[in-house]
Amino acid sequence: MNAATRNFESLTAGVLPAGNGGGRHPKAPARRPIDRRSPCNAELWTREPPLNMSYYFAIVGTRDNPLFEHEFGTSRGGGDGIARFRDDARHMNQFIVHSSLDIVEEVQWGTGQMYLKHIDRFHNNYISCFLTAGNIKFLLLTSPNPDNPRSSAASMSSVRSSAYPSSSAYNPTAPAAEEAIKNFFMEVYDSWVKTIMNPFYSLNQPVKSPVFRSRVAAAAKKYL
């Protein structure tokens, strides 16, 4: 066997068909598993189910008094729309939202916008705010569910490179999140204006209308 033949066989080992049956050469090395951390396969590594969230929505009057409350969960992406606040944390929602009113007072004069976006955070709870022309405050508390399908991703963070941060964390300042919350607020605001135009409604009184509640629920299902 000359040198040219030996070089050809060494280059084609494990690639040429073996016998008449075809397939890989019996001595060919096993294929290496896909490295999902490589840039070429980053999409496979980060493809995870969407986050499921729990929401607490409150309307606060000009005297910092509660006018309306509503809980709901994620509806988009196949969610069932049910809030899943932990029993030991649900009673804290009112306190967390009320404590953010001081921040609302600070930031509302620095912008001419009604939508103040994300204004506060308490542990894993995020507060977004919308101000009406009459200084009524719409406050939305957003909390990732503890049984999130992505929660297991945090346990894999130690094997990931810093170039591939975990996508399981909720980002309230992401453009998509801000836009969804803004659309929710705007639709609720439209229903709110129609409600307070009712001659039987008194300013700063709790809203007990089932029609208004159903419209809030519809806006939540549509955008969140």
PDB file of C-alpha atoms in Angstrom, residues 172 174-187 219-220 222-224:
ATOM      1  CA  PRO A 172     -40.443  44.562  34.421  1.00  0.00           C
ATOM      2  CA  ALA A 174     -38.471  44.854  29.171  1.00  0.00           C
ATOM      3  CA  PRO A 175     -40.272  46.619  26.294  1.00  0.00           C
ATOM      4  CA  ALA A 176     -42.767  43.772  25.878  1.00  0.00           C
ATOM      5  CA  ALA A 177     -43.654  43.782  29.596  1.00  0.00           C
ATOM      6  CA  GLU A 178     -44.012  47.567  29.733  1.00  0.00           C
ATOM      7  CA  GLU A 179     -46.190  47.624  26.621  1.00  0.00           C
ATOM      8  CA  ALA A 180     -48.490  44.861  27.889  1.00  0.00           C
ATOM      9  CA  ILE A 181     -49.009  46.595  31.241  1.00  0.00           C
ATOM     10  CA  LYS A 182     -49.568  49.951  29.540  1.00  0.00           C
ATOM     11  CA  ASN A 183     -52.243  48.475  27.272  1.00  0.00           C
ATOM     12  CA  PHE A 184     -53.930  46.914  30.299  1.00  0.00           C
ATOM     13  CA  PHE A 185     -53.914  50.236  32.162  1.00  0.00           C
ATOM     14  CA  MET A 186     -55.254  52.153  29.163  1.00  0.00           C
ATOM     15  CA  GLU A 187     -58.175  49.777  28.673  1.00  0.00           C
ATOM     16  CA  ALA A 219     -58.456  43.578  29.864  1.00  0.00           C
ATOM     17  CA  ALA A 220     -56.268  41.340  32.022  1.00  0.00           C
ATOM     18  CA  LYS A 222     -56.412  40.255  26.710  1.00  0.00           C
ATOM     19  CA  TYR A 223     -53.027  41.755  27.581  1.00  0.00           C
ATOM     20  CA  LEU A 224     -51.578  39.825  30.525  1.00  0.00           C
TER      21      LEU A 224
END
